C-alpha positions as a Markdown table, in Angstrom:
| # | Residue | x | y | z |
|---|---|---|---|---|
| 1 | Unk | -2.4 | 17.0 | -47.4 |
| 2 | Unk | -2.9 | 13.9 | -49.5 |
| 3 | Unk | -6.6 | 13.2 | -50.0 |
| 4 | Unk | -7.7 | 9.6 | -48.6 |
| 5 | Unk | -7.2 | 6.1 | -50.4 |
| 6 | Unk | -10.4 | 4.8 | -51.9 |
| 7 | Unk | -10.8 | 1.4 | -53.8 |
| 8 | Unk | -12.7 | 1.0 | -56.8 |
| 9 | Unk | -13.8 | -2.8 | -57.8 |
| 10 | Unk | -15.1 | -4.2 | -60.7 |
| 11 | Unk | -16.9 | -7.8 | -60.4 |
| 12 | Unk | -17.5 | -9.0 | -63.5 |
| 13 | Unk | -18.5 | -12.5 | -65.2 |
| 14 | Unk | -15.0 | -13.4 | -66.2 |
| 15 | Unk | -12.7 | -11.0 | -64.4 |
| 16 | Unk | -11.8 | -9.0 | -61.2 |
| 17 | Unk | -10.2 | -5.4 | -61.1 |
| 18 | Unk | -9.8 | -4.0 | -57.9 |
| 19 | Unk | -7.9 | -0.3 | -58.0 |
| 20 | Unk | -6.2 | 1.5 | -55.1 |
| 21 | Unk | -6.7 | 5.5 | -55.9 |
| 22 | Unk | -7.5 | 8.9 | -54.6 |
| 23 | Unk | -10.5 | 9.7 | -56.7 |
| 24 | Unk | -8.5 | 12.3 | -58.9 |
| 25 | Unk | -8.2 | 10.0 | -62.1 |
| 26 | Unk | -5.0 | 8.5 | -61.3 |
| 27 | Unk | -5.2 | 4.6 | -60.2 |
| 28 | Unk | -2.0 | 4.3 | -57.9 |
| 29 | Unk | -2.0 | 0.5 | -57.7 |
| 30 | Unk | -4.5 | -2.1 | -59.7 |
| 31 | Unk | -4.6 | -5.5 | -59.8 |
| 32 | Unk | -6.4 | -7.9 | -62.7 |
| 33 | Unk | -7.6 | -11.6 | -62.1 |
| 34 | Unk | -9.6 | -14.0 | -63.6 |
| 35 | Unk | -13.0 | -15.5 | -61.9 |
| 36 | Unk | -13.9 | -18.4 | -61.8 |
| 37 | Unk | -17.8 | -18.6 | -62.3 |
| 38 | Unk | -18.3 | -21.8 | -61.0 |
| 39 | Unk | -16.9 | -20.8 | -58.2 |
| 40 | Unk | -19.8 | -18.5 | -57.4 |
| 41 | Unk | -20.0 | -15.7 | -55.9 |
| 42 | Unk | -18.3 | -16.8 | -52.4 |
| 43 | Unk | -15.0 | -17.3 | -54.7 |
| 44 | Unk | -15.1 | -14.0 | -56.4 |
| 45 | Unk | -15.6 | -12.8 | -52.6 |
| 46 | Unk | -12.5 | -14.3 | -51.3 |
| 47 | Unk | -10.8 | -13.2 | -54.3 |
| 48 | Unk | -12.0 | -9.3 | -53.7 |
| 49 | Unk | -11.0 | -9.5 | -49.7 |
| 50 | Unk | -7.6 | -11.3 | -51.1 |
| 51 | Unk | -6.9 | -8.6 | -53.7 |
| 52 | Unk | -7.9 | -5.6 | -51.6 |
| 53 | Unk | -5.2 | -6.0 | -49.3 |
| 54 | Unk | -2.7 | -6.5 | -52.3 |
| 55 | Unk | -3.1 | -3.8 | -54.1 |
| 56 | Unk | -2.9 | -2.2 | -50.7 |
| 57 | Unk | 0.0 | -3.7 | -49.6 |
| 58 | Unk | 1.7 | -2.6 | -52.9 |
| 59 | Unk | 0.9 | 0.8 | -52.6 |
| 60 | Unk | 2.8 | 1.0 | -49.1 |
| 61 | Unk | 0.1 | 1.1 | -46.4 |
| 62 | Unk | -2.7 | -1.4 | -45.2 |
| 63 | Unk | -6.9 | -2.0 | -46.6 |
| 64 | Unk | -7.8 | -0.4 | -42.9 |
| 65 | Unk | -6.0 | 3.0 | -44.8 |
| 66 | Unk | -9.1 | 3.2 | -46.6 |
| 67 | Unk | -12.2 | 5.1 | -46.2 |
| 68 | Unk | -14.5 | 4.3 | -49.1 |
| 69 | Unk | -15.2 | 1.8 | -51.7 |
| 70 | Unk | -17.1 | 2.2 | -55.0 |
| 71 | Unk | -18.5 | -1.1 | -57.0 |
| 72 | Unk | -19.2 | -1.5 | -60.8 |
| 73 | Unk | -21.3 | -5.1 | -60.6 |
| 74 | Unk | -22.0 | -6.9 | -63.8 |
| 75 | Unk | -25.5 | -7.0 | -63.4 |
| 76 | Unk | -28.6 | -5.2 | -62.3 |
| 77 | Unk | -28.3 | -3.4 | -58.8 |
| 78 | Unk | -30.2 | -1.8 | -56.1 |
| 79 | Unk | -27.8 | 1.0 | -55.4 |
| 80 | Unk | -29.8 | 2.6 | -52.8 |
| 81 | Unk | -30.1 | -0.4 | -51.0 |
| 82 | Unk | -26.4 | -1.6 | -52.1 |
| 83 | Unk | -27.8 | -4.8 | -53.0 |
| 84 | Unk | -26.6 | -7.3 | -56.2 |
| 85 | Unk | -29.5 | -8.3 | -57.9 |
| 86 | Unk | -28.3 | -11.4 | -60.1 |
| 87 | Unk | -25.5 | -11.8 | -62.1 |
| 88 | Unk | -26.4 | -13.8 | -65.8 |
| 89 | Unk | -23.0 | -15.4 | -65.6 |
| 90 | Unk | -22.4 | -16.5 | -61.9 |
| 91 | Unk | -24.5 | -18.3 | -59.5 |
| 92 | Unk | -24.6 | -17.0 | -56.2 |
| 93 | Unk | -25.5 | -13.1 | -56.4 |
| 94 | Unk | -29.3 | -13.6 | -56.2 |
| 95 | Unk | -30.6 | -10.2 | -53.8 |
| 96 | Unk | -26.6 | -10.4 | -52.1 |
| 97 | Unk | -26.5 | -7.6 | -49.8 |
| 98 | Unk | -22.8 | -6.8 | -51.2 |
| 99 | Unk | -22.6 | -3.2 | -49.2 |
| 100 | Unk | -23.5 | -5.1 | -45.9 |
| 101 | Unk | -20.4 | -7.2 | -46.9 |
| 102 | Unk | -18.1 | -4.6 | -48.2 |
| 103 | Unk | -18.9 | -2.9 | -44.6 |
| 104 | Unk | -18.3 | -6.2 | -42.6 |
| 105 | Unk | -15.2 | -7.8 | -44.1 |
| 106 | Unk | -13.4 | -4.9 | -45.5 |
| 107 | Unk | -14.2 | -2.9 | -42.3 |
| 108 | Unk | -15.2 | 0.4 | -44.8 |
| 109 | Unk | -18.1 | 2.1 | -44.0 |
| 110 | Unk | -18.6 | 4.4 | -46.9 |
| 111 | Unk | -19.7 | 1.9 | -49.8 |
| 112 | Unk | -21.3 | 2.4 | -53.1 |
| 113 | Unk | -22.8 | 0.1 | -55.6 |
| 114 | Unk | -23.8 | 0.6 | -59.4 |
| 115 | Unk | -24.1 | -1.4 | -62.3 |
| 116 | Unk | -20.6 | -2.2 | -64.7 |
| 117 | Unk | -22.0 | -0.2 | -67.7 |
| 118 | Unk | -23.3 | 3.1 | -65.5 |
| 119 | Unk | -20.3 | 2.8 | -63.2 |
| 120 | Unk | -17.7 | 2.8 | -66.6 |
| 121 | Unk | -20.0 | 5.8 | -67.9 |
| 122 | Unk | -19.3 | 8.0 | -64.9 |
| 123 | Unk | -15.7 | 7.1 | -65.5 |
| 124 | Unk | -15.7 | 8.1 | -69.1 |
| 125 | Unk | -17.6 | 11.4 | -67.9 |
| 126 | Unk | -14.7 | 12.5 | -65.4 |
| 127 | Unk | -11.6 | 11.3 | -66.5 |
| 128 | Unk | -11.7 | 10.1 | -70.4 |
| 129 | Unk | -13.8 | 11.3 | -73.6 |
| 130 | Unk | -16.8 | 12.7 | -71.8 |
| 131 | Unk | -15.2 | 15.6 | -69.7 |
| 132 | Unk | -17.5 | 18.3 | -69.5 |
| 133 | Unk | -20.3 | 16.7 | -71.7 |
| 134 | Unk | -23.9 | 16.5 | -70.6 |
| 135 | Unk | -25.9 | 14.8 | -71.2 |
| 136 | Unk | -23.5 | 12.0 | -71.8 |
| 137 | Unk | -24.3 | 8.4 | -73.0 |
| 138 | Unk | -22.4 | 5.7 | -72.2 |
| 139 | Unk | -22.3 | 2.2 | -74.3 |
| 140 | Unk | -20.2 | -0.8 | -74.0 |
| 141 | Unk | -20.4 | -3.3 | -76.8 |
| 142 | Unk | -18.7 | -6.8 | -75.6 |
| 143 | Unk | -20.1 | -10.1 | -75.1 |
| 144 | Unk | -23.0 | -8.5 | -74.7 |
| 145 | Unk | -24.7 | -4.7 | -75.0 |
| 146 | Unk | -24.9 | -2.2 | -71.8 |
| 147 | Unk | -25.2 | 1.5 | -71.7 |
| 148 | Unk | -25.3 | 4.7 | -69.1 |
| 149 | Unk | -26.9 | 7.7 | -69.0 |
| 150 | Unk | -24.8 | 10.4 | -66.8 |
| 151 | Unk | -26.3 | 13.9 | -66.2 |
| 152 | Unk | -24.6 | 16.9 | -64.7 |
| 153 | Unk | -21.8 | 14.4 | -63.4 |
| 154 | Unk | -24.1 | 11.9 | -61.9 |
| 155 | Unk | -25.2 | 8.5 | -63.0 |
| 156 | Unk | -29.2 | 8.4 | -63.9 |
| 157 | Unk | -31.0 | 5.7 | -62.5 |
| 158 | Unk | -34.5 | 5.4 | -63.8 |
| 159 | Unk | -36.8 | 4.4 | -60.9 |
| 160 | Unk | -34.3 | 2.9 | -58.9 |
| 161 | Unk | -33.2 | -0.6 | -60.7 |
| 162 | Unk | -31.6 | 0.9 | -63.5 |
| 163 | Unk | -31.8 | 2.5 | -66.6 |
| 164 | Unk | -30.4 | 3.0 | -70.5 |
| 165 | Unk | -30.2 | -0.9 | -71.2 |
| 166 | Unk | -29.9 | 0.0 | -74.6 |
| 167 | Unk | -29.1 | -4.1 | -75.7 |
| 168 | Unk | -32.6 | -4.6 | -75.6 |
| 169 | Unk | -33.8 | -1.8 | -77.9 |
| 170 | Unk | -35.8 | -3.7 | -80.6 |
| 171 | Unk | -34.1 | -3.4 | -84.1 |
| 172 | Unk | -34.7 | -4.4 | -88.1 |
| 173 | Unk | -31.7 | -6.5 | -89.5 |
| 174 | Unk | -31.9 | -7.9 | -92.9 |
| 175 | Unk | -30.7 | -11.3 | -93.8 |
| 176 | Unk | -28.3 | -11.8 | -97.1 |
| 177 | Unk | -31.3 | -12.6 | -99.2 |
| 178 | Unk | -32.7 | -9.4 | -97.6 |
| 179 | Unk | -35.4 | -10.9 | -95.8 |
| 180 | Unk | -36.3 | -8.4 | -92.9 |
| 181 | Unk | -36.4 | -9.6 | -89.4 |
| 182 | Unk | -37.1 | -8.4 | -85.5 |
| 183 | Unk | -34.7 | -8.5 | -82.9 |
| 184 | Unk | -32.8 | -7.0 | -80.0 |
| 185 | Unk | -29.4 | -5.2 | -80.3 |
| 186 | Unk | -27.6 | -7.0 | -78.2 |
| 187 | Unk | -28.5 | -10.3 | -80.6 |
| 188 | Unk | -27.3 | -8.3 | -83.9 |
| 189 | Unk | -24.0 | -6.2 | -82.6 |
| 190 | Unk | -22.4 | -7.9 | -79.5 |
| 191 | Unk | -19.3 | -9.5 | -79.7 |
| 192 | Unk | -21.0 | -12.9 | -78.9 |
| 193 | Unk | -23.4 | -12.4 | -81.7 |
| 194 | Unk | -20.8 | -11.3 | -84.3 |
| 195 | Unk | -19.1 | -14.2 | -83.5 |
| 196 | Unk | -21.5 | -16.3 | -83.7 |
| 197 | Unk | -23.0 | -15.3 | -87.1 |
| 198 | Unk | -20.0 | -15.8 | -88.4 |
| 199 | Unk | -19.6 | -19.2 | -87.5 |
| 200 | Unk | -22.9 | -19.9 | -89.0 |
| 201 | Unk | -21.7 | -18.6 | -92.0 |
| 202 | Unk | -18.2 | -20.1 | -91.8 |
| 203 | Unk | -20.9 | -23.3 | -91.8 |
| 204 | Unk | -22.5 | -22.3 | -94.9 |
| 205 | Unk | -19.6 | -21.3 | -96.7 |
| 206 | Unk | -17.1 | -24.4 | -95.8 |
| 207 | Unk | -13.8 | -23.5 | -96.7 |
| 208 | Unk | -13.9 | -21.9 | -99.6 |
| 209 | Unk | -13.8 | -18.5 | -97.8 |
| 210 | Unk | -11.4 | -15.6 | -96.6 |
| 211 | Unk | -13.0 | -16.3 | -93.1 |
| 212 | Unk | -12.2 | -19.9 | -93.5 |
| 213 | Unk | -8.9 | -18.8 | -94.3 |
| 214 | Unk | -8.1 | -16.4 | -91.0 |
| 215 | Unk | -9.4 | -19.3 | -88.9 |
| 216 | Unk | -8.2 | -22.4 | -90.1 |
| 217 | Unk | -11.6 | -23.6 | -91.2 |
| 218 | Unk | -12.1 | -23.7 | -87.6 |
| 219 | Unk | -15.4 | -22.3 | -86.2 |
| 220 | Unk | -14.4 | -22.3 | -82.6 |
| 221 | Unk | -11.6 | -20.0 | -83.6 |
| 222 | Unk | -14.6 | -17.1 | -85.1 |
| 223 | Unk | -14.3 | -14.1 | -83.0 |
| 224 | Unk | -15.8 | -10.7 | -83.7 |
| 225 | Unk | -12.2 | -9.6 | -84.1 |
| 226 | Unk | -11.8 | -12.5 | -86.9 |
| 227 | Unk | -14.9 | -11.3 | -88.7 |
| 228 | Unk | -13.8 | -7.9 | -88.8 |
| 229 | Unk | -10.4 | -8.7 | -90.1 |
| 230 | Unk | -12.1 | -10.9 | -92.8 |
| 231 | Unk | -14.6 | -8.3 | -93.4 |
| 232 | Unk | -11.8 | -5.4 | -94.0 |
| 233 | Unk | -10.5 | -7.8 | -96.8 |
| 234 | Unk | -13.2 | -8.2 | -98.4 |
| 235 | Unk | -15.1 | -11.2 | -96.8 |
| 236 | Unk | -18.6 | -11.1 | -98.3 |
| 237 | Unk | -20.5 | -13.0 | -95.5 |
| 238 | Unk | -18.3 | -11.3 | -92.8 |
| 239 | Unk | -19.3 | -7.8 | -94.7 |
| 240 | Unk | -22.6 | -8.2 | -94.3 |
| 241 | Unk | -22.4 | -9.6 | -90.2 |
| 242 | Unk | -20.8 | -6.4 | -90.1 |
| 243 | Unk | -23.4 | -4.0 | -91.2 |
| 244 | Unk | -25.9 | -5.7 | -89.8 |
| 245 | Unk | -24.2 | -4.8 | -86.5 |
| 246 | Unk | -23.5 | -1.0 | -87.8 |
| 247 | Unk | -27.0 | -1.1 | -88.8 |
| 248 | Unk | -28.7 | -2.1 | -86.0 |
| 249 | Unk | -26.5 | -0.2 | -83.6 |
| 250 | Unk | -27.5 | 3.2 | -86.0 |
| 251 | Unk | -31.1 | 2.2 | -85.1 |
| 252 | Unk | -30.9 | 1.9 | -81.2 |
| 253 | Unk | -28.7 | 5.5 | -81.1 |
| 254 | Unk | -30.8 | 7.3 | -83.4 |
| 255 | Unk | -33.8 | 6.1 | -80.9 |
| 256 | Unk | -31.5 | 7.0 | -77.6 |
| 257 | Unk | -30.7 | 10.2 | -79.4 |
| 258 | Unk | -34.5 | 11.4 | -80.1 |
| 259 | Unk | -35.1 | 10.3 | -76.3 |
| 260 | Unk | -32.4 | 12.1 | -74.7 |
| 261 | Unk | -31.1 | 14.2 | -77.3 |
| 262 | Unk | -27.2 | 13.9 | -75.4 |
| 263 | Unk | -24.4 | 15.6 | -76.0 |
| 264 | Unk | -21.8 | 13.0 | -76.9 |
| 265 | Unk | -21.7 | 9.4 | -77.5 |
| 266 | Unk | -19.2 | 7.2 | -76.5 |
| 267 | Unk | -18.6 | 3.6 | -77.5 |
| 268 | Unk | -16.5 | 1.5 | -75.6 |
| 269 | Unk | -15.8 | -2.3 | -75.5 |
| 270 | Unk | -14.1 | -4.8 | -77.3 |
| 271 | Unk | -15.8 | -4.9 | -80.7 |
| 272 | Unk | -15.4 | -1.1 | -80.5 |
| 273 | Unk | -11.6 | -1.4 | -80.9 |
| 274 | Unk | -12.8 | -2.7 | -84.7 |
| 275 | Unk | -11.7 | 1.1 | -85.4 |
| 276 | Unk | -12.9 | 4.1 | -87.0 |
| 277 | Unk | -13.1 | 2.8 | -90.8 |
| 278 | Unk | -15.2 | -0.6 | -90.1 |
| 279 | Unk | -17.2 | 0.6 | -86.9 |
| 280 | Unk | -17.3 | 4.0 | -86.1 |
| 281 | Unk | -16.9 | 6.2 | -89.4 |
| 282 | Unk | -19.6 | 3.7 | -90.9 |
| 283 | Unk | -22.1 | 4.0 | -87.8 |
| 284 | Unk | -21.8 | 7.9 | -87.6 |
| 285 | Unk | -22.8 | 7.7 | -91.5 |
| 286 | Unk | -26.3 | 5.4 | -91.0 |
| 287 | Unk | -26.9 | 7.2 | -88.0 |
| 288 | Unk | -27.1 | 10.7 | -89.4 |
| 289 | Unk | -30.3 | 10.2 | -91.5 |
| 290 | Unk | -31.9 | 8.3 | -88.9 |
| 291 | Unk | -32.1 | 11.0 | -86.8 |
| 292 | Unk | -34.6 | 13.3 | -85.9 |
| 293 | Unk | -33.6 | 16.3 | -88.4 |
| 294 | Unk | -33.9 | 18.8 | -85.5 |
| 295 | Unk | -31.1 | 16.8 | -83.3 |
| 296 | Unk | -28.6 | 16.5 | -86.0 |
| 297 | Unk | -25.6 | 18.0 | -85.7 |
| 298 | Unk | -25.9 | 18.7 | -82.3 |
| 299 | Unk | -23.9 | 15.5 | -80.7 |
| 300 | Unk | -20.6 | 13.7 | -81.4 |
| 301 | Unk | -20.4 | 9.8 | -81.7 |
| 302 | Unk | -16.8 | 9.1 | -80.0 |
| 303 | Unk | -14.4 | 6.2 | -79.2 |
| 304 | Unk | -14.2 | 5.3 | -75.3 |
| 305 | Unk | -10.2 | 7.2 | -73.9 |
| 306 | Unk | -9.5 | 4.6 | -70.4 |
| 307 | Unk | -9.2 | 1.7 | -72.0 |
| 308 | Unk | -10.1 | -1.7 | -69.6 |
| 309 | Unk | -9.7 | 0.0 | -66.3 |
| 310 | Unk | -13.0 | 2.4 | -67.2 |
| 311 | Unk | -14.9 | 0.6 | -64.8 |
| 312 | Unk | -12.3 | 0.7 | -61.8 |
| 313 | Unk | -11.8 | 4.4 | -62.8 |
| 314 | Unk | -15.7 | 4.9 | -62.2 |
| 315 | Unk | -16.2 | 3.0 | -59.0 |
| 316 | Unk | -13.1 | 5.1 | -57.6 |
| 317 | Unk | -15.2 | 8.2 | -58.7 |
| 318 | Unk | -18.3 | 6.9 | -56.8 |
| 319 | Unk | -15.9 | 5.9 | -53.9 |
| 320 | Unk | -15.0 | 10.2 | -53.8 |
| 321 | Unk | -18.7 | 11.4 | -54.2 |
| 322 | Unk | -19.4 | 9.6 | -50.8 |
| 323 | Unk | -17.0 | 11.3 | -48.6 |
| 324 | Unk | -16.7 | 14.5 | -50.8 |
């Protein structure tokens, strides 16, 4: 006997997943769309009821086929009280009771909320690199910095409203004339922030740089991709954007390591997919003497296996544990 459909949703600043699965690591049927923020949270609403019976419809049966629903939000939750707390990139989601509304319009009664970060986590923990890895953490490096802390198969919460918001660990970056300053990850290694730097330094530097080369002399055309690319040929400004990001993000793990002392590590996110020989090989190298000598050694730092769909792959997982 087939097990029951779930859906797994992912409401995020910019885009909407919503997957039609079993819970079992496959997603039968998924559907991608862009948000519009200033449409609020009512439009992303319409568009989850909207897609929820598409990716139901093309899966051959109808949304009333399905008995649970798991949520990754792009924000802080309440999950025990299934409640959105805010969202930093659409109006609207201020204390939204989005269970309540799950229940209501979709007509499912089984609902669970968690935030994006913790819900793609779980995901990475049943079905990509974290399979049989505990303690397991959990960070996403995009436009901005999130983490998750899963234990035994289950997301850790903290008190209630959340935990490992490892974006806002304080770190030391050093500035090219090597002047030392304070900030918070998430201002030194997040897409946004790579970007950024870089067009401050494509500012600097005017065109008479490899940067200004890869983007036309164009600032609004500096990504953290760009900066990368310029960095891996030898880009002097881009170089150091770079390590400051490898630095600080050495600094926050080597703190979340002496804290929780996990098993693995997995990075995920866009400005992960810099690859091995510009992120990861040079992170696992600053990390290593950071860390407490007792711990090291005894953890992995790994890329993130499932891709964009991590999230919808979670919130199906949390969509199982309710009726399993």
């Amino acid at each position: 006997m087939a097990r029951p459909w779930l859906l797994g949703i992912e409401i995020g600043g910019t885009k909407l997943q919503v997957g039609l699965g079993r819970g079992d690591g496959t997603i039968a049927q998924l559907r991608k769309v862009a948000v519009e923020p200033a449409r609020g949270a009512s439009g992303i609403l319409e568009q989850v009821r909207r897609e929820a019976d598409h990716v139901a419809w093309l899966a051959e049966t109808t949304r009333d086929q399905v008995v649970s629903v798991g949520i990754g939000f792009g924000g802080p939750v309440d999950a025990e009280a299934g409640v959105a707390l805010t969202s930093f990139q659409v109006p609207g989601w201020d204390d939204f009771p989005l269970a309540d509304w799950v229940r209501r319009e979709l007509g499912v009664e089984h609902v669970a909320i968690q935030n994006d970060a913790d819900t793609a986590g779980l995901g990475e923990d049943r079905f990509g690199a974290g399979v049989g890895r505990s303690p397991l953490v959990y960070v996403t490096i995009g436009s901005g910095i999130g983490g998750g802390l899963v234990l035994d198969g289950r997301i850790y919460r903290g008190s209630g409203r959340g935990a490992m918001e490892i974006g806002h660990l304080p770190v030391i970056v050093a500035d090219l004339d090597g002047d030392e300053r304070r900030a918070e990850l998430e201002q030194v290694a997040s897409g946004w922030s790579i970007a950024a730097a870089g067009r401050r330094a494509l500012e600097t530097t005017g065109l008479a740089s490899t940067l200004a080369d890869l983007c036309d002399g164009d600032p609004a055309q500096v990504t953290a991709e760009v900066v990368a690319f310029a960095a891996g040929l030898g880009d002097k400004a881009s170089r150091h954007i770079l390590d400051a990001a490898v630095a600080a993000m050495a600094q926050a793990l080597a703190a979340t390591v002496t804290l929780l002392a996990p098993q693995r590590i997995i990075l995920g996110g866009g400005v992960s997919q810099i690859g091995d020989d510009l992120w990861f090989a040079p992170i696992r190298r600053a990390l290593d003497p950071l860390v407490l000598p007792p711990f090291r050694g005894t953890f992995d730092l790994v890329p993130a296996r499932l891709g964009q769909d991590v999230v919808v792959h979670g919130a199906l997982a949390l969509a199982r544990d309710l009726i399993a």
